[in-house]
Amino acid sequence: MPGTISPDLDAIEDAALRAAIARATGPESGIPSGPEPTILDSDSELKGVAALLRHRLGLDNSIRLSVYEDANHPLFPGAQHYRAGRVQLSHGRRSYFFIAAYEAGSARLAFSVIAPCYACLSPVPSVAIDSLADFGDLLMAARDQREAPQFRSSPVHRAHCPVRGD
């Protein structure tokens, strides 16, 4: 799948919608094929995070991703000094922001889309994105999306948000 999507955000969204529909209507799993790239083989951790998201979404290297440390979320639960990666996928004025952090008890980097919390409207990690089909589910507002690992623990929720897990 890598290298098949043009660098235009409309094309990426269209491919994501097609992947979600294919997964919902047939045997297509929507999971990327081939081994995942390892962050340790990259020139830097941030480049490794970008390579991993490219793999999971099936994006080629012509698609620009901006990656930087996230000021609000830890890289793994309980971390104080290690920050999650924030990835921006954009074209023109439209953007999607992802958080890359480890799930509790897992050695796998999880990606989540930043979106407004349904209760307090603060921009928090909302749903997990493991594939292009998951991204399509987000675009279609599908009902069976997996909650982001940091959704309830995000420090960005407003103080009295009912979903905040203090």
XYZ file of N, CA, C and O in Angstrom:
664
model
N 0.794 -1.190 0.000
C 0.000 0.000 0.000
C 0.844 1.265 0.000
O 0.410 2.245 -0.584
N 2.023 1.346 0.662
C 2.806 2.571 0.621
C 3.098 2.994 -0.811
O 3.342 2.180 -1.673
N 3.043 4.306 -1.019
C 3.351 4.837 -2.340
C 2.155 4.906 -3.263
O 2.291 5.279 -4.414
N 0.956 4.545 -2.787
C -0.200 4.522 -3.665
C -1.096 5.743 -3.529
O -1.995 5.923 -4.326
N -0.885 6.564 -2.529
C -1.754 7.711 -2.280
C -1.018 8.987 -2.667
O 0.119 9.192 -2.283
N -1.692 9.876 -3.400
C -1.063 11.135 -3.784
C -0.923 12.031 -2.554
O -1.615 11.849 -1.555
N -0.027 13.026 -2.620
C 0.227 13.871 -1.455
C -0.866 14.895 -1.153
O -0.706 15.730 -0.292
N -1.980 14.839 -1.806
C -3.082 15.755 -1.582
C -3.951 15.232 -0.434
O -4.280 14.047 -0.398
N -4.338 16.082 0.516
C -5.126 15.657 1.669
C -6.482 15.102 1.246
O -6.988 14.153 1.850
N -7.076 15.654 0.191
C -8.336 15.100 -0.316
C -8.161 13.650 -0.743
O -9.013 12.802 -0.462
N -7.045 13.340 -1.412
C -6.784 11.971 -1.861
C -6.570 11.043 -0.670
O -7.001 9.891 -0.688
N -5.910 11.534 0.359
C -5.691 10.726 1.565
C -7.033 10.431 2.237
O -7.316 9.300 2.627
N -7.875 11.455 2.357
C -9.195 11.254 2.964
C -10.037 10.288 2.133
O -10.705 9.404 2.693
N -10.012 10.425 0.812
C -10.762 9.509 -0.060
C -10.267 8.072 0.103
O -11.063 7.137 0.195
N -8.959 7.890 0.153
C -8.388 6.549 0.337
C -8.789 5.981 1.697
O -9.081 4.795 1.818
N -8.818 6.824 2.723
C -9.210 6.375 4.060
C -10.674 5.933 4.075
O -11.012 4.899 4.665
N -11.530 6.688 3.437
C -12.946 6.315 3.366
C -13.138 5.002 2.620
O -13.896 4.126 3.066
N -12.425 4.835 1.504
C -12.504 3.576 0.744
C -12.008 2.401 1.582
O -12.604 1.316 1.560
N -10.929 2.604 2.346
C -10.381 1.531 3.187
C -11.369 1.146 4.291
O -11.537 -0.041 4.594
N -12.018 2.129 4.884
C -12.997 1.847 5.943
C -14.198 1.096 5.386
O -14.680 0.140 6.001
N -14.663 1.501 4.226
C -15.804 0.823 3.597
C -15.418 -0.597 3.202
O -16.177 -1.541 3.424
N -14.222 -0.777 2.634
C -13.766 -2.116 2.246
C -13.667 -3.030 3.465
O -14.069 -4.194 3.420
N -13.153 -2.510 4.571
C -13.037 -3.327 5.784
C -14.420 -3.691 6.321
O -14.642 -4.799 6.796
N -15.370 -2.762 6.231
C -16.713 -2.999 6.763
C -17.542 -3.936 5.900
O -18.443 -4.607 6.407
N -17.241 -4.005 4.613
C -18.084 -4.775 3.707
C -17.447 -6.048 3.170
O -18.083 -6.782 2.430
N -16.203 -6.315 3.525
C -15.569 -7.499 2.974
C -14.469 -8.041 3.848
O -14.277 -7.598 4.978
N -13.723 -8.982 3.302
C -12.658 -9.620 4.068
C -11.421 -8.748 4.259
O -10.531 -9.103 5.004
N -11.373 -7.593 3.602
C -10.226 -6.683 3.713
C -10.103 -6.216 5.159
O -11.032 -5.671 5.736
N -8.937 -6.415 5.764
C -8.759 -6.073 7.166
C -8.440 -4.601 7.388
O -8.660 -4.076 8.467
N -7.867 -3.937 6.399
C -7.489 -2.539 6.565
C -6.192 -2.359 7.314
O -5.761 -1.246 7.559
N -5.544 -3.453 7.703
C -4.284 -3.391 8.436
C -3.143 -3.338 7.432
O -3.124 -4.098 6.466
N -2.166 -2.456 7.636
C -1.038 -2.366 6.707
C -0.281 -3.686 6.614
O -0.190 -4.426 7.591
N 0.258 -3.967 5.439
C 1.012 -5.204 5.266
C 2.501 -4.944 5.439
O 2.966 -3.815 5.329
N 3.225 -5.990 5.716
C 4.667 -5.886 5.876
C 5.052 -5.500 7.288
O 4.227 -5.044 8.081
N 6.310 -5.695 7.622
C 6.763 -5.364 8.976
C 6.774 -3.857 9.212
O 7.044 -3.077 8.310
N 6.462 -3.477 10.434
C 6.494 -2.055 10.781
C 7.931 -1.575 10.892
O 8.797 -2.312 11.356
N 8.168 -0.338 10.476
C 9.514 0.209 10.689
C 9.752 0.400 12.183
O 8.819 0.616 12.951
N 10.982 0.286 12.587
C 11.312 0.501 13.990
C 11.896 1.894 14.169
O 12.681 2.359 13.342
N 11.490 2.548 15.215
C 11.960 3.904 15.497
C 13.464 3.906 15.720
O 14.160 4.859 15.375
N 13.988 2.824 16.262
C 15.411 2.753 16.577
C 16.295 2.753 15.335
O 17.478 3.075 15.415
N 15.740 2.403 14.172
C 16.515 2.397 12.924
C 16.513 3.742 12.216
O 17.139 3.892 11.176
N 15.818 4.731 12.752
C 15.716 6.045 12.109
C 16.840 6.964 12.573
O 17.478 6.725 13.594
N 17.023 8.055 11.806
C 18.023 9.060 12.163
C 17.696 9.737 13.494
O 18.585 10.178 14.204
N 16.410 9.864 13.808
C 15.978 10.465 15.069
C 14.651 9.822 15.468
O 13.981 9.200 14.643
N 14.283 9.995 16.735
C 13.025 9.443 17.214
C 11.839 10.053 16.469
O 10.895 9.367 16.108
N 11.891 11.353 16.230
C 10.773 12.020 15.558
C 10.622 11.542 14.111
O 9.509 11.351 13.641
N 11.723 11.310 13.413
C 11.648 10.754 12.050
C 11.096 9.331 12.095
O 10.363 8.909 11.210
N 11.454 8.598 13.141
C 10.937 7.244 13.299
C 9.438 7.224 13.540
O 8.726 6.363 13.026
N 8.951 8.188 14.319
C 7.507 8.306 14.560
C 6.789 8.595 13.241
O 5.762 7.990 12.931
N 7.345 9.494 12.437
C 6.742 9.815 11.131
C 6.731 8.580 10.234
O 5.732 8.301 9.567
N 7.825 7.827 10.210
C 7.903 6.619 9.370
C 6.860 5.596 9.795
O 6.235 4.943 8.947
N 6.640 5.464 11.095
C 5.656 4.506 11.588
C 4.236 4.927 11.216
O 3.427 4.102 10.787
N 3.908 6.207 11.337
C 2.578 6.672 10.937
C 2.398 6.519 9.427
O 1.334 6.112 8.968
N 3.438 6.829 8.658
C 3.359 6.620 7.205
C 3.014 5.171 6.881
O 2.184 4.894 6.021
N 3.677 4.237 7.583
C 3.424 2.814 7.351
C 1.978 2.457 7.691
O 1.295 1.806 6.904
N 1.527 2.879 8.848
C 0.178 2.496 9.292
C -0.914 3.078 8.403
O -1.955 2.462 8.212
N -0.676 4.285 7.853
C -1.682 4.897 6.981
C -1.423 4.611 5.505
O -2.229 4.987 4.653
N -0.290 3.977 5.190
C 0.031 3.670 3.794
C 0.411 4.901 2.999
O 0.125 4.994 1.814
N 1.064 5.864 3.618
C 1.456 7.107 2.963
C 2.877 6.999 2.435
O 3.734 6.410 3.088
N 3.149 7.605 1.289
C 4.523 7.588 0.785
C 5.304 8.798 1.304
O 4.762 9.665 1.985
N 6.580 8.826 0.986
C 7.467 9.870 1.518
C 7.206 11.262 0.952
O 7.721 12.236 1.486
N 6.404 11.374 -0.102
C 6.108 12.700 -0.650
C 5.083 13.452 0.201
O 4.928 14.654 0.065
N 4.421 12.746 1.099
C 3.430 13.376 1.965
C 4.151 13.935 3.180
O 4.795 13.209 3.922
N 4.042 15.236 3.360
C 4.773 15.921 4.423
C 4.080 15.739 5.775
O 2.880 15.982 5.912
N 4.864 15.298 6.741
C 4.401 15.193 8.117
C 5.322 16.037 8.984
O 6.540 15.921 8.887
N 4.755 16.880 9.815
C 5.540 17.650 10.777
C 5.450 16.921 12.113
O 4.354 16.604 12.576
N 6.598 16.651 12.723
C 6.619 15.907 13.975
C 7.407 16.697 15.013
O 8.494 17.192 14.728
N 6.832 16.813 16.210
C 7.505 17.517 17.291
C 7.007 16.947 18.621
O 6.045 16.181 18.656
N 7.672 17.295 19.702
C 7.254 16.820 21.016
C 5.960 17.509 21.438
O 5.784 18.702 21.220
N 5.083 16.748 22.064
C 3.832 17.293 22.570
C 4.057 17.823 23.986
O 4.612 17.130 24.834
N 3.644 19.025 24.249
C 3.876 19.649 25.553
C 2.958 19.107 26.643
O 3.255 19.256 27.822
N 1.856 18.466 26.283
C 0.849 18.087 27.270
C 0.801 16.615 27.645
O 0.319 16.285 28.725
N 1.240 15.736 26.763
C 1.030 14.311 26.990
C 2.353 13.566 27.133
O 3.295 13.820 26.383
N 2.415 12.608 28.066
C 3.637 11.826 28.259
C 3.796 10.763 27.178
O 2.818 10.337 26.566
N 5.027 10.340 26.957
C 5.315 9.288 25.983
C 4.734 7.951 26.422
O 4.271 7.168 25.618
N 4.728 7.696 27.721
C 4.129 6.483 28.271
C 3.509 6.836 29.613
O 3.866 7.859 30.222
N 2.547 6.045 30.108
C 1.866 6.384 31.359
C 2.854 6.603 32.506
O 3.767 5.809 32.718
N 2.694 7.709 33.217
C 3.531 8.031 34.355
C 4.822 8.767 34.024
O 5.525 9.202 34.928
N 5.152 8.908 32.759
C 6.392 9.602 32.376
C 6.280 11.083 32.711
O 5.242 11.693 32.507
N 7.363 11.641 33.232
C 7.375 13.061 33.537
C 8.286 13.836 32.593
O 8.030 14.995 32.304
N 9.340 13.210 32.112
C 10.324 13.919 31.291
C 10.267 13.535 29.814
O 10.800 14.249 28.982
N 9.645 12.417 29.490
C 9.575 11.966 28.106
C 8.212 12.315 27.546
O 7.181 11.929 28.090
N 8.202 13.064 26.468
C 6.964 13.579 25.895
C 6.524 12.757 24.691
O 7.354 12.229 23.943
N 5.224 12.668 24.503
C 4.655 12.011 23.332
C 5.042 12.792 22.083
O 5.363 13.980 22.160
N 5.002 12.138 20.946
C 5.215 12.826 19.681
C 3.892 13.369 19.168
O 2.854 12.745 19.339
N 3.929 14.535 18.573
C 2.740 15.115 17.933
C 3.045 15.186 16.449
O 4.080 15.716 16.045
N 2.152 14.647 15.649
C 2.347 14.595 14.205
C 1.239 15.398 13.539
O 0.064 15.206 13.848
N 1.631 16.275 12.623
C 0.660 17.076 11.883
C 0.667 16.635 10.431
O 1.700 16.618 9.774
N -0.509 16.257 9.947
C -0.740 15.928 8.543
C -1.602 17.051 8.005
O -2.721 17.255 8.477
N -1.066 17.833 7.074
C -1.841 18.987 6.621
C -1.639 19.249 5.138
O -0.681 18.793 4.527
N -2.564 19.994 4.607
C -2.506 20.472 3.228
C -3.340 21.748 3.190
O -4.531 21.724 3.511
N -2.725 22.845 2.852
C -3.439 24.120 2.866
C -3.825 24.473 4.286
O -3.014 24.410 5.189
N -5.079 24.813 4.489
C -5.545 25.217 5.821
C -6.108 24.062 6.634
O -6.500 24.241 7.772
N -6.186 22.891 6.042
C -6.743 21.733 6.741
C -5.628 20.909 7.355
O -4.603 20.671 6.731
N -5.851 20.454 8.580
C -4.844 19.673 9.297
C -5.492 18.607 10.164
O -6.614 18.775 10.636
N -4.738 17.550 10.375
C -5.063 16.535 11.373
C -3.849 16.427 12.276
O -2.711 16.442 11.809
N -4.093 16.319 13.566
C -3.019 16.174 14.539
C -3.162 14.815 15.215
O -4.265 14.439 15.623
N -2.043 14.122 15.322
C -1.994 12.818 15.961
C -1.037 12.890 17.149
O -0.055 13.615 17.111
N -1.314 12.103 18.169
C -0.404 11.905 19.297
C 0.142 10.490 19.164
O -0.620 9.551 18.926
N 1.438 10.348 19.337
C 2.084 9.035 19.325
C 2.618 8.772 20.727
O 3.500 9.477 21.203
N 2.044 7.789 21.415
C 2.454 7.450 22.775
C 2.226 5.956 23.001
O 1.439 5.328 22.286
N 2.911 5.416 23.981
C 2.767 3.999 24.302
C 1.566 3.781 25.196
O 1.317 4.542 26.126
N 0.814 2.699 24.900
C -0.310 2.325 25.747
C 0.223 1.676 27.013
O 1.315 1.102 27.013
N -0.546 1.738 28.080
C -0.155 1.099 29.337
C 0.056 -0.396 29.097
O -0.774 -1.058 28.482
N 1.189 -0.905 29.554
C 1.491 -2.328 29.436
C 1.799 -2.810 28.034
O 1.765 -4.004 27.772
N 2.106 -1.906 27.120
C 2.358 -2.291 25.736
C 3.692 -1.734 25.257
O 4.099 -0.647 25.656
N 4.337 -2.481 24.389
C 5.574 -1.998 23.779
C 5.290 -1.453 22.382
O 6.201 -1.238 21.594
N 4.024 -1.221 22.061
C 3.623 -0.750 20.737
C 3.209 0.711 20.814
O 2.422 1.106 21.672
N 3.750 1.502 19.899
C 3.394 2.915 19.830
C 1.986 3.044 19.262
O 1.675 2.470 18.215
N 1.133 3.766 19.968
C -0.250 3.967 19.542
C -0.410 5.383 19.006
O 0.153 6.328 19.556
N -1.178 5.517 17.936
C -1.495 6.829 17.378
C -2.954 7.149 17.679
O -3.822 6.291 17.576
N -3.203 8.386 18.057
C -4.548 8.862 18.349
C -4.738 10.218 17.696
O -3.805 11.016 17.649
N -5.931 10.474 17.209
C -6.241 11.771 16.614
C -6.660 12.740 17.707
O -7.422 12.390 18.611
N -6.142 13.965 17.632
C -6.553 15.025 18.550
C -7.862 15.607 18.011
O -7.942 16.013 16.854
N -8.879 15.620 18.868
C -10.189 16.152 18.491
C -10.867 16.668 19.763
O -10.461 16.316 20.868
N -11.900 17.484 19.612
C -12.590 18.003 20.801
C -13.248 16.886 21.608
O -13.877 15.994 21.054
N -13.084 16.940 22.921
C -13.769 16.017 23.833
C -15.276 16.252 23.687
O -15.720 17.403 23.618
N -16.047 15.179 23.678
C -17.493 15.340 23.517
C -18.148 16.010 24.721
O -19.236 16.552 24.612
N -17.458 16.027 25.879
C -18.053 16.622 27.079
C -17.562 18.037 27.362
O -18.348 18.911 27.719
N -16.245 18.277 27.217
C -15.710 19.607 27.589
C -15.177 20.396 26.394
O -14.785 21.541 26.547
N -15.124 19.773 25.231
C -14.677 20.372 23.975
C -13.186 20.710 23.919
O -12.729 21.335 22.971
N -12.409 20.276 24.912
C -10.960 20.488 24.868
C -10.335 19.543 23.846
O -10.806 18.410 23.672
N -9.266 19.967 23.168
C -8.618 19.113 22.165
C -7.774 18.017 22.829
O -6.713 18.290 23.373
N -8.272 16.791 22.809
C -7.635 15.661 23.483
C -7.445 14.498 22.501
O -8.097 14.454 21.461
N -6.573 13.533 22.847
C -6.501 12.309 22.034
C -7.875 11.646 22.068
O -8.402 11.371 23.154
N -8.494 11.441 20.929
C -9.882 10.985 20.913
C -10.028 9.511 20.560
O -10.529 8.736 21.357
N -9.621 9.126 19.351
C -9.756 7.734 18.924
C -8.410 7.211 18.435
O -7.573 7.961 17.929
N -8.223 5.899 18.603
C -6.988 5.241 18.169
C -7.005 5.060 16.655
O -8.043 4.742 16.072
N -5.853 5.275 16.035
C -5.710 5.112 14.585
C -4.562 4.128 14.340
O -3.403 4.455 14.543
N -4.910 2.906 13.940
C -3.903 1.887 13.652
C -3.754 1.620 12.167
O -2.868 0.870 11.763
N -4.647 2.185 11.365
C -4.625 1.907 9.924
C -5.366 3.010 9.171
O -6.048 3.844 9.774
N -5.239 2.964 7.854
C -5.962 3.905 7.003
C -7.473 3.725 7.177
O -8.227 4.696 7.182
N -7.924 2.485 7.378
C -9.345 2.219 7.590
C -9.836 2.860 8.890
O -10.951 3.380 8.949
N -9.001 2.844 9.942
C -9.375 3.527 11.192
C -9.539 5.027 10.954
O -10.442 5.655 11.506
N -8.657 5.599 10.145
C -8.753 7.020 9.813
C -10.061 7.280 9.050
O -10.761 8.260 9.294
N -10.420 6.376 8.137
C -11.687 6.491 7.417
C -12.882 6.404 8.347
O -13.862 7.148 8.191
N -12.809 5.514 9.343
C -13.891 5.426 10.334
C -14.062 6.753 11.059
O -15.173 7.196 11.321
N -12.942 7.395 11.393
C -12.998 8.708 12.040
C -13.707 9.712 11.131
O -14.589 10.446 11.578
N -13.333 9.731 9.863
C -13.927 10.683 8.923
C -15.426 10.453 8.751
O -16.187 11.398 8.540
N -15.858 9.190 8.854
C -17.280 8.852 8.706
C -18.024 8.906 10.034
O -19.221 8.650 10.070
N -17.308 9.178 11.127
C -17.900 9.165 12.474
C -18.543 7.811 12.766
O -19.660 7.722 13.285
N -17.836 6.737 12.436
C -18.325 5.382 12.700
C -18.507 5.179 14.197
O -17.824 5.794 15.016
N -19.407 4.299 14.552
C -19.741 4.097 15.968
C -18.776 3.173 16.699
O -18.709 3.200 17.912
N -18.060 2.333 15.995
C -17.240 1.315 16.657
C -15.755 1.675 16.720
O -14.907 0.799 16.718
N -15.438 2.944 16.840
C -14.043 3.365 16.934
C -13.502 3.059 18.328
O -14.225 3.146 19.316
N -12.208 2.728 18.383
C -11.565 2.428 19.667
C -11.097 3.724 20.318
O -10.437 4.542 19.696
N -11.456 3.902 21.581
C -11.055 5.095 22.328
C -9.534 5.182 22.423
O -8.851 4.182 22.605
N -9.006 6.383 22.298
C -7.564 6.610 22.431
C -7.102 6.225 23.824
O -7.814 6.461 24.808
N -5.898 5.647 23.943
C -5.391 5.254 25.259
C -5.325 6.415 26.254
O -5.518 6.210 27.441
N -5.084 7.623 25.788
C -4.935 8.765 26.685
C -6.188 9.640 26.755
O -6.142 10.724 27.315
N -7.312 9.158 26.210
C -8.510 9.994 26.188
C -8.923 10.445 27.588
O -9.071 11.630 27.859
N -9.080 9.531 28.504
C -9.567 9.872 29.846
C -8.496 10.504 30.728
O -8.809 11.252 31.640
N -7.229 10.221 30.450
C -6.152 10.739 31.300
C -5.513 12.027 30.780
O -4.628 12.577 31.420
N -5.964 12.531 29.643
C -5.354 13.726 29.061
C -5.455 14.914 30.019
O -6.536 15.248 30.510
N -4.323 15.578 30.273
C -4.348 16.754 31.151
C -4.986 17.976 30.490
O -5.141 19.009 31.143
N -5.373 17.854 29.248
C -5.955 18.985 28.526
C -7.452 19.128 28.803
O -8.031 20.187 28.592
N -8.100 18.060 29.325
C -9.517 18.182 29.691
C -9.702 19.345 30.659
O -8.827 19.646 31.467
N -10.844 19.985 30.596
C -11.182 21.028 31.567
C -11.310 20.373 32.948
O -11.611 19.196 33.072
N -11.108 21.148 33.991
C -11.052 20.634 35.367
C -12.282 19.818 35.772
O -12.168 18.823 36.473
N -13.439 20.200 35.337
C -14.662 19.523 35.770
C -15.266 18.643 34.684
O -16.450 18.309 34.743
N -14.465 18.225 33.719
C -14.947 17.359 32.643
C -15.343 16.000 33.231
O -14.556 15.380 33.960
N -16.561 15.514 32.944
C -17.011 14.249 33.530
C -16.276 13.004 33.005
O -16.334 11.968 33.654
N -15.586 13.081 31.877
C -14.865 11.912 31.374
C -13.420 11.861 31.865
O -12.747 10.855 31.701
N -12.985 12.910 32.477
C -11.606 12.986 32.967
C -11.389 11.934 34.051
O -12.134 11.877 35.019
N -10.367 11.131 33.876
C -10.072 10.044 34.830
C -8.981 10.428 35.801
O -7.842 10.065 35.603
N -9.310 11.161 36.828
C -8.302 11.575 37.832
C -8.027 10.477 38.831
O -8.759 9.674 39.160
